[in-house]
C-alpha cells in the first residue's frame, strides 16, 4: 500500500456532510480495492478467510440488500438459513429432525 493511500485511509476526519455515492465508489476503486488481503486465489486455503468464489461475490449484494434478521420469524431468510443448516448436518451425517430449533 502506498504511503499516500495509507495516510488517506487512516487520517481522515469525521465527515460533517454527506458526499455523492459516485465519489465514494471512486475512492473505493482507486484507494481500497488495489490493496486486498492477498488471498483471493481459488487454491488458497490458509488462515481462516476462505477464497472468494464468483457465486459468493454475486450473492453478497443480494444478502446485503435484503439484510434479513434471522434471529426469528417466519420469512424467507430464516427458512433459507434453516435449510442450509440442515444440508450441512446431512453432509456430515448429523441427525437432524425436521422442525424449528434447527
Short mmCIF file of N, CA and C in Angstrom, two decimals:
data_model
loop_
_atom_site.label_atom_id
_atom_site.label_comp_id
_atom_site.label_asym_id
_atom_site.label_seq_id
_atom_site.Cartn_x
_atom_site.Cartn_y
_atom_site.Cartn_z
N UNK A 1 0.86 -1.17 0.00
CA UNK A 1 0.00 0.00 0.00
C UNK A 1 0.90 1.22 0.00
N UNK A 2 0.58 2.16 -0.87
CA UNK A 2 1.39 3.38 -0.91
C UNK A 2 1.19 4.18 0.37
N UNK A 3 2.22 4.92 0.73
CA UNK A 3 2.13 5.73 1.95
C UNK A 3 1.04 6.79 1.82
N UNK A 4 0.84 7.32 0.63
CA UNK A 4 -0.21 8.33 0.41
C UNK A 4 -1.59 7.73 0.66
N UNK A 5 -1.82 6.51 0.15
CA UNK A 5 -3.13 5.88 0.36
C UNK A 5 -3.31 5.44 1.81
N UNK A 6 -2.24 4.98 2.44
CA UNK A 6 -2.31 4.61 3.85
C UNK A 6 -2.68 5.83 4.71
N UNK A 7 -2.04 6.94 4.44
CA UNK A 7 -2.33 8.17 5.18
C UNK A 7 -3.75 8.63 4.91
N UNK A 8 -4.17 8.60 3.65
CA UNK A 8 -5.54 8.99 3.31
C UNK A 8 -6.55 8.14 4.06
N UNK A 9 -6.29 6.84 4.14
CA UNK A 9 -7.25 5.93 4.76
C UNK A 9 -7.29 6.06 6.27
N UNK A 10 -6.18 6.31 6.90
CA UNK A 10 -6.13 6.29 8.36
C UNK A 10 -6.24 7.66 9.03
N UNK A 11 -6.16 8.72 8.26
CA UNK A 11 -6.15 10.05 8.88
C UNK A 11 -7.30 10.94 8.46
N UNK A 12 -8.35 10.36 7.94
CA UNK A 12 -9.48 11.18 7.52
C UNK A 12 -10.25 11.67 8.73
N UNK A 13 -10.65 12.93 8.72
CA UNK A 13 -11.50 13.42 9.79
C UNK A 13 -12.93 12.91 9.60
N UNK A 14 -13.70 12.93 10.67
CA UNK A 14 -15.10 12.56 10.59
C UNK A 14 -15.81 13.56 9.68
N UNK A 15 -16.49 13.07 8.62
CA UNK A 15 -17.15 14.00 7.70
C UNK A 15 -18.32 14.73 8.38
N UNK A 16 -18.44 15.99 8.05
CA UNK A 16 -19.55 16.80 8.58
C UNK A 16 -20.75 16.72 7.65
N UNK A 17 -20.51 16.43 6.37
CA UNK A 17 -21.58 16.38 5.38
C UNK A 17 -21.46 15.11 4.55
N UNK A 18 -22.58 14.74 3.94
CA UNK A 18 -22.59 13.60 3.04
C UNK A 18 -21.88 13.92 1.74
N UNK A 19 -21.61 12.87 0.99
CA UNK A 19 -20.95 13.03 -0.31
C UNK A 19 -21.67 12.18 -1.34
N UNK A 20 -21.52 12.49 -2.59
CA UNK A 20 -22.16 11.67 -3.62
C UNK A 20 -21.61 10.24 -3.61
N UNK A 21 -22.51 9.28 -3.80
CA UNK A 21 -22.12 7.88 -3.82
C UNK A 21 -21.06 7.62 -4.88
N UNK A 22 -21.15 8.26 -6.02
CA UNK A 22 -20.17 8.05 -7.09
C UNK A 22 -18.76 8.39 -6.61
N UNK A 23 -18.62 9.45 -5.82
CA UNK A 23 -17.31 9.82 -5.29
C UNK A 23 -16.76 8.74 -4.35
N UNK A 24 -17.64 8.20 -3.51
CA UNK A 24 -17.21 7.14 -2.59
C UNK A 24 -16.80 5.89 -3.35
N UNK A 25 -17.56 5.53 -4.37
CA UNK A 25 -17.22 4.35 -5.16
C UNK A 25 -15.90 4.55 -5.89
N UNK A 26 -15.64 5.77 -6.36
CA UNK A 26 -14.35 6.06 -7.00
C UNK A 26 -13.21 5.87 -6.01
N UNK A 27 -13.40 6.33 -4.77
CA UNK A 27 -12.34 6.18 -3.77
C UNK A 27 -12.12 4.71 -3.41
N UNK A 28 -13.18 3.94 -3.32
CA UNK A 28 -13.03 2.51 -3.06
C UNK A 28 -12.25 1.86 -4.20
N UNK A 29 -12.61 2.20 -5.43
CA UNK A 29 -11.92 1.64 -6.60
C UNK A 29 -10.45 2.02 -6.62
N UNK A 30 -10.16 3.29 -6.35
CA UNK A 30 -8.80 3.81 -6.51
C UNK A 30 -7.91 3.60 -5.29
N UNK A 31 -8.48 3.60 -4.07
CA UNK A 31 -7.63 3.62 -2.88
C UNK A 31 -7.79 2.41 -1.96
N UNK A 32 -8.83 1.60 -2.17
CA UNK A 32 -9.03 0.46 -1.28
C UNK A 32 -8.91 -0.85 -2.05
N UNK A 33 -9.61 -0.98 -3.15
CA UNK A 33 -9.59 -2.23 -3.91
C UNK A 33 -8.21 -2.67 -4.40
N UNK A 34 -7.29 -1.74 -4.70
CA UNK A 34 -5.96 -2.20 -5.14
C UNK A 34 -5.15 -2.90 -4.05
N UNK A 35 -5.63 -2.87 -2.80
CA UNK A 35 -4.86 -3.43 -1.69
C UNK A 35 -5.65 -4.49 -0.94
N UNK A 36 -5.99 -5.60 -1.59
CA UNK A 36 -6.72 -6.65 -0.88
C UNK A 36 -5.78 -7.39 0.08
N UNK A 37 -6.35 -8.27 0.86
CA UNK A 37 -5.57 -9.02 1.82
C UNK A 37 -4.55 -9.93 1.14
N UNK A 38 -4.83 -10.32 -0.08
CA UNK A 38 -3.86 -11.13 -0.81
C UNK A 38 -4.16 -12.61 -0.84
N UNK A 39 -5.35 -13.01 -0.49
CA UNK A 39 -5.68 -14.44 -0.51
C UNK A 39 -6.83 -14.76 -1.44
N UNK A 40 -6.92 -14.05 -2.54
CA UNK A 40 -8.04 -14.22 -3.45
C UNK A 40 -7.87 -15.33 -4.47
N UNK A 41 -6.79 -16.09 -4.38
CA UNK A 41 -6.59 -17.17 -5.34
C UNK A 41 -7.48 -18.36 -4.98
N UNK A 42 -8.14 -18.99 -5.96
CA UNK A 42 -9.04 -20.11 -5.67
C UNK A 42 -8.36 -21.28 -4.96
N UNK A 43 -7.03 -21.40 -5.06
CA UNK A 43 -6.34 -22.52 -4.41
C UNK A 43 -5.73 -22.11 -3.07
N UNK A 44 -6.11 -20.95 -2.57
CA UNK A 44 -5.63 -20.51 -1.27
C UNK A 44 -6.52 -21.10 -0.20
N UNK A 45 -5.94 -21.85 0.72
CA UNK A 45 -6.73 -22.49 1.75
C UNK A 45 -6.20 -22.21 3.16
N UNK A 46 -5.31 -21.24 3.30
CA UNK A 46 -4.72 -20.95 4.59
C UNK A 46 -5.55 -19.99 5.42
N UNK A 47 -5.07 -19.72 6.61
CA UNK A 47 -5.71 -18.84 7.57
C UNK A 47 -7.15 -19.27 7.81
N UNK A 48 -8.01 -18.32 8.07
CA UNK A 48 -9.41 -18.63 8.31
C UNK A 48 -10.26 -18.13 7.14
N UNK A 49 -9.84 -17.07 6.50
CA UNK A 49 -10.62 -16.49 5.40
C UNK A 49 -10.65 -17.46 4.22
N UNK A 50 -11.84 -17.65 3.69
CA UNK A 50 -11.96 -18.50 2.52
C UNK A 50 -11.71 -17.67 1.27
N UNK A 51 -11.26 -18.31 0.19
CA UNK A 51 -11.07 -17.57 -1.04
C UNK A 51 -12.43 -17.15 -1.61
N UNK A 52 -12.49 -16.01 -2.25
CA UNK A 52 -13.79 -15.59 -2.81
C UNK A 52 -14.17 -16.50 -3.98
N UNK A 53 -15.44 -16.74 -4.10
CA UNK A 53 -15.93 -17.51 -5.23
C UNK A 53 -16.83 -16.60 -6.05
N UNK A 54 -16.90 -16.83 -7.36
CA UNK A 54 -17.79 -16.00 -8.18
C UNK A 54 -19.22 -15.99 -7.66
N UNK A 55 -19.72 -17.14 -7.22
CA UNK A 55 -21.10 -17.19 -6.71
C UNK A 55 -21.23 -16.34 -5.45
N UNK A 56 -20.27 -16.42 -4.57
CA UNK A 56 -20.32 -15.62 -3.34
C UNK A 56 -20.28 -14.14 -3.61
N UNK A 57 -19.47 -13.75 -4.58
CA UNK A 57 -19.38 -12.33 -4.94
C UNK A 57 -20.72 -11.84 -5.49
N UNK A 58 -21.39 -12.68 -6.26
CA UNK A 58 -22.66 -12.27 -6.86
C UNK A 58 -23.81 -12.21 -5.85
N UNK A 59 -23.82 -13.11 -4.87
CA UNK A 59 -24.95 -13.13 -3.94
C UNK A 59 -24.77 -12.22 -2.73
N UNK A 60 -23.55 -11.81 -2.43
CA UNK A 60 -23.33 -10.93 -1.27
C UNK A 60 -24.13 -9.63 -1.37
N UNK A 61 -24.19 -8.97 -2.54
CA UNK A 61 -25.02 -7.76 -2.62
C UNK A 61 -26.50 -8.05 -2.39
N UNK A 62 -26.97 -9.23 -2.82
CA UNK A 62 -28.38 -9.57 -2.59
C UNK A 62 -28.65 -9.74 -1.10
N UNK A 63 -27.76 -10.42 -0.40
CA UNK A 63 -27.93 -10.59 1.04
C UNK A 63 -27.87 -9.25 1.75
N UNK A 64 -26.94 -8.40 1.33
CA UNK A 64 -26.84 -7.08 1.95
C UNK A 64 -28.08 -6.24 1.68
N UNK A 65 -28.64 -6.36 0.49
CA UNK A 65 -29.83 -5.57 0.15
C UNK A 65 -31.05 -6.04 0.94
N UNK A 66 -31.17 -7.36 1.14
CA UNK A 66 -32.30 -7.87 1.91
C UNK A 66 -32.10 -7.63 3.40
N UNK A 67 -30.85 -7.79 3.87
CA UNK A 67 -30.49 -7.58 5.27
C UNK A 67 -31.49 -8.23 6.23
N UNK A 68 -31.74 -9.54 6.06
CA UNK A 68 -32.74 -10.16 6.92
C UNK A 68 -32.21 -10.41 8.33
N UNK A 69 -33.07 -10.30 9.30
CA UNK A 69 -32.72 -10.73 10.65
C UNK A 69 -33.15 -12.17 10.77
N UNK A 70 -32.21 -13.05 10.95
CA UNK A 70 -32.53 -14.47 11.04
C UNK A 70 -32.60 -14.94 12.48
N UNK A 71 -32.77 -13.99 13.40
CA UNK A 71 -32.89 -14.34 14.82
C UNK A 71 -34.25 -14.98 15.10
N UNK A 72 -35.19 -14.80 14.23
CA UNK A 72 -36.51 -15.39 14.43
C UNK A 72 -37.46 -14.95 13.35
N UNK A 73 -38.66 -15.44 13.44
CA UNK A 73 -39.66 -15.07 12.45
C UNK A 73 -39.94 -16.21 11.50
N UNK A 74 -40.80 -15.96 10.57
CA UNK A 74 -41.20 -16.96 9.59
C UNK A 74 -41.14 -16.32 8.21
N UNK A 75 -39.92 -15.96 7.80
CA UNK A 75 -39.73 -15.34 6.50
C UNK A 75 -38.63 -16.08 5.74
N UNK A 76 -38.41 -15.69 4.51
CA UNK A 76 -37.50 -16.42 3.63
C UNK A 76 -36.09 -16.54 4.20
N UNK A 77 -35.57 -15.48 4.83
CA UNK A 77 -34.21 -15.54 5.37
C UNK A 77 -34.04 -16.62 6.41
N UNK A 78 -35.00 -16.70 7.33
CA UNK A 78 -34.96 -17.72 8.39
C UNK A 78 -35.06 -19.11 7.78
N UNK A 79 -36.00 -19.29 6.87
CA UNK A 79 -36.21 -20.61 6.27
C UNK A 79 -35.00 -21.04 5.45
N UNK A 80 -34.39 -20.11 4.73
CA UNK A 80 -33.20 -20.44 3.95
C UNK A 80 -32.05 -20.82 4.88
N UNK A 81 -31.89 -20.09 5.98
CA UNK A 81 -30.83 -20.43 6.92
C UNK A 81 -31.05 -21.81 7.51
N UNK A 82 -32.27 -22.14 7.88
CA UNK A 82 -32.56 -23.46 8.44
C UNK A 82 -32.29 -24.56 7.41
N UNK A 83 -32.60 -24.30 6.17
CA UNK A 83 -32.34 -25.28 5.12
C UNK A 83 -30.84 -25.50 4.96
N UNK A 84 -30.07 -24.41 4.95
CA UNK A 84 -28.62 -24.53 4.81
C UNK A 84 -28.02 -25.31 5.98
N UNK A 85 -28.50 -25.06 7.20
CA UNK A 85 -28.02 -25.81 8.36
C UNK A 85 -28.38 -27.28 8.24
N UNK A 86 -29.58 -27.57 7.76
CA UNK A 86 -29.99 -28.98 7.57
C UNK A 86 -29.10 -29.65 6.55
N UNK A 87 -28.79 -28.96 5.45
CA UNK A 87 -27.91 -29.52 4.43
C UNK A 87 -26.54 -29.85 5.01
N UNK A 88 -26.00 -28.92 5.80
CA UNK A 88 -24.69 -29.17 6.41
C UNK A 88 -24.75 -30.37 7.35
N UNK A 89 -25.83 -30.47 8.12
CA UNK A 89 -25.98 -31.61 9.02
C UNK A 89 -26.05 -32.92 8.22
N UNK A 90 -26.76 -32.91 7.12
CA UNK A 90 -26.86 -34.11 6.29
C UNK A 90 -25.50 -34.47 5.69
N UNK A 91 -24.72 -33.47 5.28
CA UNK A 91 -23.40 -33.73 4.68
C UNK A 91 -22.47 -34.45 5.65
N UNK A 92 -22.57 -34.15 6.93
CA UNK A 92 -21.66 -34.76 7.90
C UNK A 92 -22.32 -35.91 8.66
N UNK A 93 -23.55 -36.29 8.28
CA UNK A 93 -24.22 -37.41 8.90
C UNK A 93 -24.77 -37.12 10.29
N UNK A 94 -25.04 -35.86 10.58
CA UNK A 94 -25.57 -35.48 11.88
C UNK A 94 -27.08 -35.65 11.86
N UNK A 95 -27.66 -36.34 12.86
CA UNK A 95 -29.12 -36.49 12.87
C UNK A 95 -29.79 -35.13 12.98
N UNK A 96 -30.77 -34.92 12.16
CA UNK A 96 -31.39 -33.60 12.12
C UNK A 96 -32.88 -33.75 11.97
N UNK A 97 -33.62 -33.74 13.07
CA UNK A 97 -35.07 -33.85 12.94
C UNK A 97 -35.67 -32.59 12.32
N UNK A 98 -36.72 -32.73 11.56
CA UNK A 98 -37.36 -31.54 10.97
C UNK A 98 -38.02 -30.69 12.05
N UNK A 99 -38.22 -29.44 11.71
CA UNK A 99 -38.92 -28.54 12.62
C UNK A 99 -38.06 -27.36 13.05
N UNK A 100 -38.64 -26.45 13.82
CA UNK A 100 -37.87 -25.28 14.24
C UNK A 100 -36.82 -25.68 15.28
N UNK A 101 -36.00 -24.73 15.62
CA UNK A 101 -34.95 -25.00 16.58
C UNK A 101 -33.77 -25.72 15.97
N UNK A 102 -33.70 -25.65 14.63
CA UNK A 102 -32.61 -26.36 13.97
C UNK A 102 -31.42 -25.47 13.88
#
